[in-house]
Every structure is written in structure tokens, then in C-alpha cells.
Coordinates of C-alpha atoms in Angstrom, one line a residue:
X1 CA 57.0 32.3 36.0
X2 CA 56.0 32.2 32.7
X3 CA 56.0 36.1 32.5
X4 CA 60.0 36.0 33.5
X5 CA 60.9 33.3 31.3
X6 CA 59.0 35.7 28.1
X7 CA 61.2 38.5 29.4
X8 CA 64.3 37.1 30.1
X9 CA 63.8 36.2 26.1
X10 CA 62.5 39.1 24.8
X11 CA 65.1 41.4 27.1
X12 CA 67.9 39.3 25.5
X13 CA 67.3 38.8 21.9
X14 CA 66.2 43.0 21.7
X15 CA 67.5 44.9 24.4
X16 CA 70.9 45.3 22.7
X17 CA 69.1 46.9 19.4
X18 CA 66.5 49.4 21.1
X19 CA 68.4 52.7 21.3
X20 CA 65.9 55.9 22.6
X21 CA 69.2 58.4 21.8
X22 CA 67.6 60.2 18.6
X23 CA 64.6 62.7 19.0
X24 CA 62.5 64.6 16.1
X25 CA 61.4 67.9 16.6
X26 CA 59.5 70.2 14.6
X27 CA 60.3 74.3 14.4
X28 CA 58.4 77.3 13.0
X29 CA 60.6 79.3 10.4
X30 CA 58.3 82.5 9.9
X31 CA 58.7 83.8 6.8
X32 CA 59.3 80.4 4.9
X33 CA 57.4 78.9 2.0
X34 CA 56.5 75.8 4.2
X35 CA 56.6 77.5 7.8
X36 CA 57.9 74.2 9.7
X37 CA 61.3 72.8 9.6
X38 CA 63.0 69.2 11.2
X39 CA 65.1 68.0 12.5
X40 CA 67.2 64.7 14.1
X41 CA 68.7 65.2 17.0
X42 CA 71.6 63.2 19.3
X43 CA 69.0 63.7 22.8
X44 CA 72.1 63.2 24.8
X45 CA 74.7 65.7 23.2
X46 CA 72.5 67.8 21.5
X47 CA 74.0 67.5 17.7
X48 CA 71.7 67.7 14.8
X49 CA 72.2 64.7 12.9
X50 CA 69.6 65.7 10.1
X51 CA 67.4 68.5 9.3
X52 CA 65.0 69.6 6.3
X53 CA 61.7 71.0 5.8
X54 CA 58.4 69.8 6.5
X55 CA 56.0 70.5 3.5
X56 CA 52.1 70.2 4.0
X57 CA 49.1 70.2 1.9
X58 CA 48.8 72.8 -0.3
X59 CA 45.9 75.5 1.1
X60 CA 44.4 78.6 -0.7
X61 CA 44.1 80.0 2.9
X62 CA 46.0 82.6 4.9
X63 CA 47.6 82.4 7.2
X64 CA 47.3 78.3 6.4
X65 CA 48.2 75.7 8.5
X66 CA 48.0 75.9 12.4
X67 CA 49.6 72.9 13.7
X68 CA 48.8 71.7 17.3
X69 CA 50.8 72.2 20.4
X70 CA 52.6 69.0 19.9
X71 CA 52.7 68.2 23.5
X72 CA 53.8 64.4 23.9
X73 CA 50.6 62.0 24.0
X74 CA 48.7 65.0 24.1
X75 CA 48.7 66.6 21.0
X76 CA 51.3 64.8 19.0
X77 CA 51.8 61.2 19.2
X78 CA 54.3 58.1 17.9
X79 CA 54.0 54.7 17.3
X80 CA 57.2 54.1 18.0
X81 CA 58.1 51.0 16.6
X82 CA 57.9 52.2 12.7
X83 CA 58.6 55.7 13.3
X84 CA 54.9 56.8 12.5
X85 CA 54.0 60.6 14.1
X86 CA 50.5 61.9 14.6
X87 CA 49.6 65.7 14.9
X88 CA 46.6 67.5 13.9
X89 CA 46.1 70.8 12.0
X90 CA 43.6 73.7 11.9
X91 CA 43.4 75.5 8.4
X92 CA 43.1 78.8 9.0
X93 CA 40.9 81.0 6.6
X94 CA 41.5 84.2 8.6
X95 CA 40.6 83.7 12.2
X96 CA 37.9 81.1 11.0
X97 CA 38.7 77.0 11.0
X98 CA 38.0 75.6 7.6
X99 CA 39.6 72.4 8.6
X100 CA 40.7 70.4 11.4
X101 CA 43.0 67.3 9.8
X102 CA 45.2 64.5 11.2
X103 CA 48.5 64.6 9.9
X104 CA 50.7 61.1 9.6
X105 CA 54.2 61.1 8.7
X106 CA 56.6 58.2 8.8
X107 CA 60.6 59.4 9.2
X108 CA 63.1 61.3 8.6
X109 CA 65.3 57.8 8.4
X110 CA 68.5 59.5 7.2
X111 CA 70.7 57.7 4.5
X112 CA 74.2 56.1 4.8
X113 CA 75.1 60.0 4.1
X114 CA 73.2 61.4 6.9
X115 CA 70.9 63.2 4.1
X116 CA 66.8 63.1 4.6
X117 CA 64.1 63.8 2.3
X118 CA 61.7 66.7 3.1
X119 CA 58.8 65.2 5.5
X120 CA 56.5 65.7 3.2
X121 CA 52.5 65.4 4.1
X122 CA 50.6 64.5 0.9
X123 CA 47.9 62.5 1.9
X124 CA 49.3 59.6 0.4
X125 CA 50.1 56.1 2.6
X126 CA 51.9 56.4 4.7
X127 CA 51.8 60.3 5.2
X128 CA 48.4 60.5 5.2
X129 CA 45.8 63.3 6.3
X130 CA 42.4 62.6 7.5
X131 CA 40.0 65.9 7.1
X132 CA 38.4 64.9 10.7
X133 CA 35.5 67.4 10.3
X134 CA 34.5 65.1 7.2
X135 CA 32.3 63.8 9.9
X136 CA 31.1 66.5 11.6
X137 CA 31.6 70.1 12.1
X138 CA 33.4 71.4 15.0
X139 CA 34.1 75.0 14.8
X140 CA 36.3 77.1 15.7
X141 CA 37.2 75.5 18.9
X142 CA 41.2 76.4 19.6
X143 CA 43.2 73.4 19.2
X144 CA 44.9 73.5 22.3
X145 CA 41.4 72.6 23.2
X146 CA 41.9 69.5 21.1
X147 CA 43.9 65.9 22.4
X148 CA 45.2 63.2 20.6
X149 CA 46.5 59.7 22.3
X150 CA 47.9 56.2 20.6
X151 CA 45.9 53.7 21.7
X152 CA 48.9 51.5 21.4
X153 CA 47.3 49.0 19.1
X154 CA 46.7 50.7 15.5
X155 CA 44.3 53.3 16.2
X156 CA 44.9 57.1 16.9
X157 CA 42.5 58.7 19.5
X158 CA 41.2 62.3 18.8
X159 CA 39.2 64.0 21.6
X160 CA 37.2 66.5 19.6
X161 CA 35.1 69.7 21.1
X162 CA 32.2 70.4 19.5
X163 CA 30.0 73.2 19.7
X164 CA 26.5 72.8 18.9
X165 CA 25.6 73.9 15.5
X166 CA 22.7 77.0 16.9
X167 CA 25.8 78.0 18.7
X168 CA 28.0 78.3 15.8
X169 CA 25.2 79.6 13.8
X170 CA 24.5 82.4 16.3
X171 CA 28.1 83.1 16.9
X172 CA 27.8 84.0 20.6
X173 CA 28.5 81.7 23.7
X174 CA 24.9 81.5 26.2
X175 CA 24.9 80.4 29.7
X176 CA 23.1 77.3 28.8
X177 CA 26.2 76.5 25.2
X178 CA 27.6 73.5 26.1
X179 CA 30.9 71.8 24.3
X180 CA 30.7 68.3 24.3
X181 CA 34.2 66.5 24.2
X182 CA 33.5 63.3 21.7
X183 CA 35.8 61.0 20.9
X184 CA 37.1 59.6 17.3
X185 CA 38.7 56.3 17.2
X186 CA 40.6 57.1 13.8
X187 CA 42.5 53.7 11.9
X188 CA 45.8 53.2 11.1
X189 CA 45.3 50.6 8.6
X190 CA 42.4 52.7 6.4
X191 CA 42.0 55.8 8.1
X192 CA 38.2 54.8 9.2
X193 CA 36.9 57.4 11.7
X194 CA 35.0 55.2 14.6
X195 CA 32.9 57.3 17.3
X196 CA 33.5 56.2 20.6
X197 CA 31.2 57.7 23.7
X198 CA 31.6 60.5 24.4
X199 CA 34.2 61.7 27.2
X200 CA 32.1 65.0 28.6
X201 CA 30.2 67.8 28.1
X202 CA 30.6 71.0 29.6
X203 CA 28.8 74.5 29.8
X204 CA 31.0 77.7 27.8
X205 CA 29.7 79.5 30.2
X206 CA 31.0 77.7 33.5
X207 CA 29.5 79.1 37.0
X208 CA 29.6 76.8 39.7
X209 CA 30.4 73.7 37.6
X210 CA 34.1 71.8 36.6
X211 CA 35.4 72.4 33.0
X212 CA 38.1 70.0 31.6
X213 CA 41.8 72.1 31.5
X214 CA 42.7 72.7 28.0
X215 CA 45.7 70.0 26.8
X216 CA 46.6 67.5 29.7
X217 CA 45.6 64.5 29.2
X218 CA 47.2 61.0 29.1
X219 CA 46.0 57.7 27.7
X220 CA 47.2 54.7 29.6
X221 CA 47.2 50.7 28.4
X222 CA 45.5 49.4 31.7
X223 CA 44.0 46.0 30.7
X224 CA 45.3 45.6 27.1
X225 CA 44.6 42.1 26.0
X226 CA 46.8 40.4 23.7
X227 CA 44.7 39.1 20.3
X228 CA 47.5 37.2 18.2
X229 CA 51.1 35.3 19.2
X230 CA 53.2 36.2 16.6
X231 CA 52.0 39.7 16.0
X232 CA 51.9 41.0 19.2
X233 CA 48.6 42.6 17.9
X234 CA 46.5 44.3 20.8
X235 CA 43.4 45.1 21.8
X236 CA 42.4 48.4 24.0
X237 CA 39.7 47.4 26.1
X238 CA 36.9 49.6 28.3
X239 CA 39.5 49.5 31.1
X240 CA 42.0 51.9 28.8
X241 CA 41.8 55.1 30.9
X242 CA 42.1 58.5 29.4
X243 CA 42.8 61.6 32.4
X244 CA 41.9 64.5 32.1
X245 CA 42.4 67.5 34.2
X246 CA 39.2 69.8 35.3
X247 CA 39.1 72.8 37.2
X248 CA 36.1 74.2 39.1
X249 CA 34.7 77.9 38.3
X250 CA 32.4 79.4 41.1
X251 CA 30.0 81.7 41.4
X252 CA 31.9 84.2 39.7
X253 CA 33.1 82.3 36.8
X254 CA 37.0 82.6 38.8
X255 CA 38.9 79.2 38.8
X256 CA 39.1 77.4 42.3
X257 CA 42.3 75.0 43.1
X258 CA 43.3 72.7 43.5
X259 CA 41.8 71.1 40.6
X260 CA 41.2 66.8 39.9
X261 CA 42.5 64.3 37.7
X262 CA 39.5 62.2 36.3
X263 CA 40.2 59.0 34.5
X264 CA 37.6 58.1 32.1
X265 CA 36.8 54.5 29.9
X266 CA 38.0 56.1 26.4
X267 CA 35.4 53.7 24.8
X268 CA 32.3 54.1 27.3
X269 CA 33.0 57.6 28.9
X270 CA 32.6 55.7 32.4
X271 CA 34.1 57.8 35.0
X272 CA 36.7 55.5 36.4
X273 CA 38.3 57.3 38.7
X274 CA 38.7 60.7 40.7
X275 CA 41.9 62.4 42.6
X276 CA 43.2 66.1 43.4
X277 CA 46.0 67.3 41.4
X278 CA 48.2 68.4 44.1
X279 CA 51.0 68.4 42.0
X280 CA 48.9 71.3 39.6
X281 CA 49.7 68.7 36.6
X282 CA 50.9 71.0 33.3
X283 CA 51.7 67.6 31.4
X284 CA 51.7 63.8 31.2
X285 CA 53.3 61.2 29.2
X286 CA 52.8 57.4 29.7
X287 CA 56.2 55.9 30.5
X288 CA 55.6 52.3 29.6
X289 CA 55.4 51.7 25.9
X290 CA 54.9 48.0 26.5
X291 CA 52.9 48.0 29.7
X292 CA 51.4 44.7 29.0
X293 CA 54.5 42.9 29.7
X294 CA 54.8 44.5 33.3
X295 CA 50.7 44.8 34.2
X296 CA 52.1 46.2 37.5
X297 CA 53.1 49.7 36.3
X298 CA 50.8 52.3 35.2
X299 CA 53.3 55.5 35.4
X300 CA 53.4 58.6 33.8
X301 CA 55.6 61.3 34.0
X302 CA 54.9 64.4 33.5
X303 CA 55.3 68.4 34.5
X304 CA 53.8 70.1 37.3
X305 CA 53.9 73.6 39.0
X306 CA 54.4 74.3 42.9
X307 CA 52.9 77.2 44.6
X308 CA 52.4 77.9 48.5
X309 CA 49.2 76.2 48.8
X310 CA 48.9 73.6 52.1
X311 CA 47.5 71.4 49.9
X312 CA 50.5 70.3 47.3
X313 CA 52.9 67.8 47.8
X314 CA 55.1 68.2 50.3
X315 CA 58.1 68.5 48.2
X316 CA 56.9 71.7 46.9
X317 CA 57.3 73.5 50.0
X318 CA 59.7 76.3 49.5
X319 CA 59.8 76.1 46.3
X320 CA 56.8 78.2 45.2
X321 CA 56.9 78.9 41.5
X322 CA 59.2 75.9 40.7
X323 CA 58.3 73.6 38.0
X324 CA 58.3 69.9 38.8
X325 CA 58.0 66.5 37.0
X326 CA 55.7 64.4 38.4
X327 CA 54.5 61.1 38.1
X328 CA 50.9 59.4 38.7
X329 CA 50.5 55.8 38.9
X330 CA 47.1 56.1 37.3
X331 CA 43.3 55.1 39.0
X332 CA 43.0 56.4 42.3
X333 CA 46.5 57.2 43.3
X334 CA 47.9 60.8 44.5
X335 CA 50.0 62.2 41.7
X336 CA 53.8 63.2 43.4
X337 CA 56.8 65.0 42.7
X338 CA 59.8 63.4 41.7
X339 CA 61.9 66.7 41.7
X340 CA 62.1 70.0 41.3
X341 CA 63.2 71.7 37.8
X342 CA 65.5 74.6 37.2
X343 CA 62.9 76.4 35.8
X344 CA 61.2 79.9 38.1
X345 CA 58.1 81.0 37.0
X346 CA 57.0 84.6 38.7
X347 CA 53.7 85.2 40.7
X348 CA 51.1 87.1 39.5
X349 CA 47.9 87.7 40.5
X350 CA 45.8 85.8 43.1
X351 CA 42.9 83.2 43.1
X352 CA 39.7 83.3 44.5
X353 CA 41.0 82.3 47.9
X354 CA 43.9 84.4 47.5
X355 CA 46.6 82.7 46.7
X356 CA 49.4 83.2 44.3
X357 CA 49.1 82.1 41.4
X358 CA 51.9 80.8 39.0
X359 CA 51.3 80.2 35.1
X360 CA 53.8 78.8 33.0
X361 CA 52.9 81.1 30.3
X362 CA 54.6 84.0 32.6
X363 CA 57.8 82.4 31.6
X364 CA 59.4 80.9 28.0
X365 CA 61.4 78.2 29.6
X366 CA 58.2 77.1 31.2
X367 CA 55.7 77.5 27.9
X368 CA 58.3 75.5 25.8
X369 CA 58.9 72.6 28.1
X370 CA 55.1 72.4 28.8
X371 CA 54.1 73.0 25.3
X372 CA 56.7 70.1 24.2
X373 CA 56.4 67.7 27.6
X374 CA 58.5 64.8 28.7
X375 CA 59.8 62.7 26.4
X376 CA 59.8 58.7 28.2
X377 CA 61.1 56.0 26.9
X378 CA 62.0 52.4 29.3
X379 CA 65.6 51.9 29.1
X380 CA 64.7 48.0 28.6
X381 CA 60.8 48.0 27.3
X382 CA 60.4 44.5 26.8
X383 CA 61.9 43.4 30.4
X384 CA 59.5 44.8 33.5
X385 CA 62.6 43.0 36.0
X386 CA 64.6 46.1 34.8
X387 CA 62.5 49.1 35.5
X388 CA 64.9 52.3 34.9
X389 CA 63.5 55.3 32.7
X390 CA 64.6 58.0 30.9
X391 CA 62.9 61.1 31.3
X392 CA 63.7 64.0 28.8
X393 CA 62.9 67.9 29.4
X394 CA 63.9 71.1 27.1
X395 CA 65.7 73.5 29.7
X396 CA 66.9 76.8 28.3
X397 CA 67.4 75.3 24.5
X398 CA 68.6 71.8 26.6
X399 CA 67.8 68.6 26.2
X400 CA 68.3 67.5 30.2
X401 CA 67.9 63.8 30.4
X402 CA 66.8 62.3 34.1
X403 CA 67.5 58.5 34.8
X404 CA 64.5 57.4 37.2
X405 CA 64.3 54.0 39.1
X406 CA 61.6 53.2 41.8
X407 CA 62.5 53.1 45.9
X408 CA 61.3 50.8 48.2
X409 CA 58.3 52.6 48.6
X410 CA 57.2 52.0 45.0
X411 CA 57.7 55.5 43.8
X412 CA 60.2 57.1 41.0
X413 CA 63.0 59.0 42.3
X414 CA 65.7 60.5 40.0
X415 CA 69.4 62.1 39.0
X416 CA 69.9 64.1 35.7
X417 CA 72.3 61.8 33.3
X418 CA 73.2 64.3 30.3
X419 CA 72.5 67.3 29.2
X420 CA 73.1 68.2 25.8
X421 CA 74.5 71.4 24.2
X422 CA 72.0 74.2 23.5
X423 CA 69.5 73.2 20.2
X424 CA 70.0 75.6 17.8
X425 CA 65.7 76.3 17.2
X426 CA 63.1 76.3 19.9
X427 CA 61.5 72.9 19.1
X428 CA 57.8 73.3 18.6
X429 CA 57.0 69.9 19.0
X430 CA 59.2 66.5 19.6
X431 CA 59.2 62.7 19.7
X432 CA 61.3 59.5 20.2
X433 CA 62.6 58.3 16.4
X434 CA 61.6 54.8 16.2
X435 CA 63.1 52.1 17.8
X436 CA 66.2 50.3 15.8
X437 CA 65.2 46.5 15.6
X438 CA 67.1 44.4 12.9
X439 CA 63.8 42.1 11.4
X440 CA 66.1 39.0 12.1
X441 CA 65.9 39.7 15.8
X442 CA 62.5 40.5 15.7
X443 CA 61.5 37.0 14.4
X444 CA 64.1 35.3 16.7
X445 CA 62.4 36.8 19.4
X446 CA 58.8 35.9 18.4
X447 CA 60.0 32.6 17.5
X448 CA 61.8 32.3 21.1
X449 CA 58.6 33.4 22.4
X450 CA 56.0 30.9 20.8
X451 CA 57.9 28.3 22.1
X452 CA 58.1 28.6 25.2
X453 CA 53.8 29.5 24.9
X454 CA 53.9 25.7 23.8
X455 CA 56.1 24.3 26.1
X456 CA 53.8 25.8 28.8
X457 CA 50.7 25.5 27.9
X458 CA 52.1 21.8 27.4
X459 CA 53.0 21.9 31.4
X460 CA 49.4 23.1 32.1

């Protein structure tokens, strides 16, 4: 009761000013000064409503910065409600990494013009960079290898491989070099970097033994617990789940499928739960910004791959080498496949059981959309009774936007609402703008919202 009577308020007063229309992306301009350009983009029609460069800290090294994939919740992140994005950057002395940094920019917010400063990375607060390896040193570990998560309070997530420093120092990989995945809780508020457990370890060289699929992974807000009334201030307990996907190696070092999604405690490292990827998950993206208003949804959405194995979801037969987005409901559910995508990858190759195998690299429709992932935002976040989603994929240069609602079974089914015009760049990496909410309905709505806490606290 009390849950719908905090919706119906919140849904009202704010529902009317959350618009999820505008994405950011990031693009590479070879050849420029500053290497990365933005831009502000209309998700439904595709017109750039802003663009200008991105300029990061200054670096005596060539080729300079590396930036991450960007992947959605996986290597890029938002908090969505100020605007704030998270990626992380290798500086690249040669082939060696001098630096691995968090990046944190705020913007663009164009003017009454439609004109945006440069995104500009200086270190400074807001657009702040924290030199991660201050702690330790992690070496040159790729940073696709690398994830990074909100932990939808104020604290950015950073899972972190680390070699062991004889390794390093001997600058060969043994059969007993290990990579141990730890995790960084890293601050919002002061940039404090607090060491969590650690999520795995893993051997480099893997022979009969699961190694943890480089990029997928999604954090979700299972159990968040809310600390203050007014604030809406949260707290990301031991039951905040962070998946991962592994794959086993046998005998022969050759990768077996299907592969498993393991959720893990992000704090403690506890294994929480365990379930094969029959959906061959390339992405994931929680779809619920404000799970803890709706405690009975744990989706994400995501990308998958379908093959001709027995073992996938049964909406991938016949269509072997499709790509697919997929949701998992999180814990010990089977991930499933919403629908198939208009984008073919070819077969090439088979496995060790001798299968076909289908890699997303093998096509650049397929590497961009997986490289960027699905874009989710709830149509009405801050009311669970209304449940539709919007789903956004790059398709050949297009932003295709799916509407998804769940059937009577539970389950997300969906139709494709817009798609936009061709983008004129190949984003590299993309996120929601922040949500538009006027500060006046903002306090209406935690006023609103206070009171009725009294009035039934008063009834208890």
C-alpha cells in the first residue's frame, strides 16, 4: 500500500519532466590534436543537437590516451541524475601502460543557443581523474580486461586485473601466473579509493580451469537500503550482485561452450549465484535505474549471439549467427532472448566439440553495437505499476529504439518504436544525458513523499 501511494506521487509530480530522448557519444578523429570528439544526439531522429571536442590531460606519451571500450555499465558508466560519465584511460608509453586513470566528466548541457563547451578533463571537480594505479600497479593488462559499474549510490566500481609483480618483472606469463580481479570502490564525493574483496583470481595460463570473459559484466541494486528521507541517499549492501561471464579452457587450452553467468557479492566476493549462458551473453545493462522502488525487478538487457548449439534458447533456432538482445532477471534465472537483431555475423572456425562458431568481431555492425551496448532507460523510473522500457541499439550507423513490456509469463517481449537517421561518426562509446528535473519538482516530490512516511508510520 504504502509502496503505491509513494509512486502514484513520485510518478506524478516527475514523470512529466524525465525525458531519456538525448544520448552522448564519444568518437575517435585520428589525426586530431585531442583524438575524441562529442556529441548530443536526438536518440529518436538521429539529429546532432551539439558537438565539440573532448580534451584530456596533457601526456608526454605516444601514442597517449587509450580510452576504454565504453560499453554501457561495463566500461563507461552514468549517474544519470546530474549528467556525471565515468570511463577509464590507459596512457600508453609505446605498447607499455604508464597509467590506468578514471575519467569524470559532467555535460555537455548546451546553452539557450544550442552551443557546448569542449568536455574538457582536467582533473579539476567535477571532471576529475583519479590515477587508479596510485594504489597499486597493474600492468599492462588490456583494458578491455578492465570493468567499471555505478553502484547507484555515490561510488564508482573498478574491477581491476592485476598481475603479480615477479610476473611483471619477468615479463613472461607461467602456468602457475595467476590475475587476480580486485575490486576498487572509488568516491564520488573525494575520490577515496576503498578496496573491496576481491572478485577472482584466475591462472594466464588456463588448462582445465574457467577464466572470466573479457568485458561483460553487469552490476545490479539487489537489496539497496535506503539511509536518509529527503535525500534519497543509498546504501549498496553485500547482496549488490556483480555477473560476470567465464568460460572453461580444457586440456588444450581451447574454450568449451556454453559458458556461465556467475553473480558475485561486489563487497565480499561470495559467489551468489551460478547459470549457463545459453543466450552466449556479448553485453549487459541494468534496466532499472531506481530498482529500489520496484524490489521485484532485477532485469537487464543486453546482447547476445545464436549459434546452432541444442543448448541455446529456443528462439535462436534457425537463426544461427544472429545477434540477439537478451535479458536476465538476475540470481539463478535462465537468461532469454527477447528478439532477434538485424545484424548476421559469418561462421568461422569450429570449437572443441565442433561446432560453429560465431564472433562478433567477424562483423563491424556487430563490434560497434557490442562495443557500445544497450542503452536502457524506464519510460516512468519512479513508478514500478508502469513497467515499459526503452531499449536502444546502434544498427548500421542507427539508433533503433525497442519499446519492451513484460507478458503474462513475467518476461520482456518487444516491437522496435524509432529508428533514427544514420549518425554521421561511428560512436565509440554512448550514454543517456541526464534526466531533466526542474528543482521545484524535485522538492515537491520529496516533500509529497515525507508526508505521507508520517502519516503512515502514524497509522502503524
Amino acid at each position: 500500500m504504502l509502496t503505491k501511494m509513494l509512486n502514484s506521487i513520485m510518478g506524478a509530480t516527475l514523470l512529466a519532466a524525465v525525458t531519456g530522448t538525448q544520448l552522448r557519444y564519444m568518437y575517435e578523429t585520428p589525426g586530431d590534436a585531442h583524438n575524441y570528439a562529442f556529441g548530443l544526439v536526438d536518440a529518436a531522429t538521429g539529429k546532432i543537437q551539439a558537438a565539440g571536442a573532448v580534451i584530456l590531460p596533457p601526456t608526454n606519451c605516444t601514442p597517449g590516451w587509450r580510452l576504454s571500450n565504453g560499453t554501457t555499465q561495463q566500461s563507461s558508466t552514468t549517474f544519470y541524475m546530474n549528467g556525471s560519465w565515468f570511463f577509464l584511460g590507459h596512457e600508453m608509453c609505446g605498447e607499455v601502460v604508464e597509467h590506468t586513470s578514471l575519467f569524470s566528466v559532467i555535460g555537455p548541457f548546451p546553452d539557450a543557443n544550442g552551443a557546448v563547451a569542449p568536455l574538457e578533463v582536467t582533473g579539476a571537480y567535477p571532471a576529475r581523474v583519479v590515477k587508479i594505479d596510485d594504489l597499486e600497479t597493474y600492468g599492462n593488462t588490456p583494458i578491455d580486461t578492465w570493468n567499471l559499474a555505478w553502484d547507484w549510490t555515490c561510488n564508482i566500481v573498478v574491477i581491476a586485473p592485476h598481475r603479480s609483480k615477479a610476473v611483471q618483472d619477468a615479463g613472461e606469463v607461467s602456468a602457475e601466473s595467476s590475475i587476480v580481479f580486485k575490486t576498487l570502490q572509488i568516491s564520488y564525493y573525494d575520490s577515496a579509493i576503498r578496496p573491496q574483496a576481491d572478485l577472482t583470481e584466475e591462472l594466464e595460463d588456463c588448462k582445465n580451469c574457467w577464466r572470466k570473459v573479457s568485458g561483460t559484466a553487469g552490476l545490479d541494486a539487489r537489496g539497496m537500503q535506503e539511509q536518509d528521507l529527503h535525500t534519497r541517499e543509498l546504501n549498496c549492501g553485500d547482496e549488490c550482485t556483480l555477473y560476470v561471464v567465464e568460460q572453461f579452457f580444457n586440456a588444450d587450452g581451447k574454450p568449451h561452450f556454453p559458458r556461465r553467468i556467475i553473480g558475485r557479492s561486489f563487497r565480499t566476493g561470495k559467489v551468489l549465484s551460478n547459470v549457463t549462458d545459453i543466450v552466449n551473453t556479448v553485453s549487459l545493462t541494468y534496466a532499472d535505474i531506481y530498482t529500489y522502488y520496484n524490489a521485484k525487478q532485477h532485469d537487464f538487457i543486453g546482447l547476445g549471439m545464436c549459434s546452432d548449439a541444442s543448448w541455446e534458447d529456443k528462439k535462436c533456432k534457425g537463426n544461427a549467427g544472429k545477434m540477439t538482445l537478451i535479458a536476465y532477471k538476475g540470481r539463478d534465472s535462465a537468461p532469454y532472448v527477447i528478439e532477434t537483431l538485424d545484424i548476421t555475423v559469418p561462421a568461422k572456425g569450429v570449437d572443441a566439440a565442433g561446432r560453429r562458431m560465431y564472433n562478433v568481431r567477424d562483423s563491424a555492425d556487430a563490434t560497434t553495437a557490442a562495443r557500445l551496448g544497450v542503452s536502457v532507460i524506464k519510460a516512468s523510473p519512479f513508478d514500478p505499476e508502469k513497467t515499459t522500457t526503452v531499449a536502444r541499439i546502434l544498427i548500421d550507423r542507427k539508433i533503433v529504439s525497442y519499446v519492451l513490456n513484460y507478458n503474462t509469463e513475467g518476461d520482456l517481449s518487444g516491437r522496435v518504436n524509432t529508428t533514427s537517421a544514420a549518425l554521421p561518426h561511428v560512436p565509440y562509446m554512448w550514454t543517456l544525458s541526464r534526466f531533466d528535473m526542474r528543482a521545484e519538482r524535485l522538492e515537491a516530490a520529496h516533500a509529497a513523499r515525507k508526508d505521507v512516511l508520517k502519516q503512515y508510520a502514524m497509522e502503524e
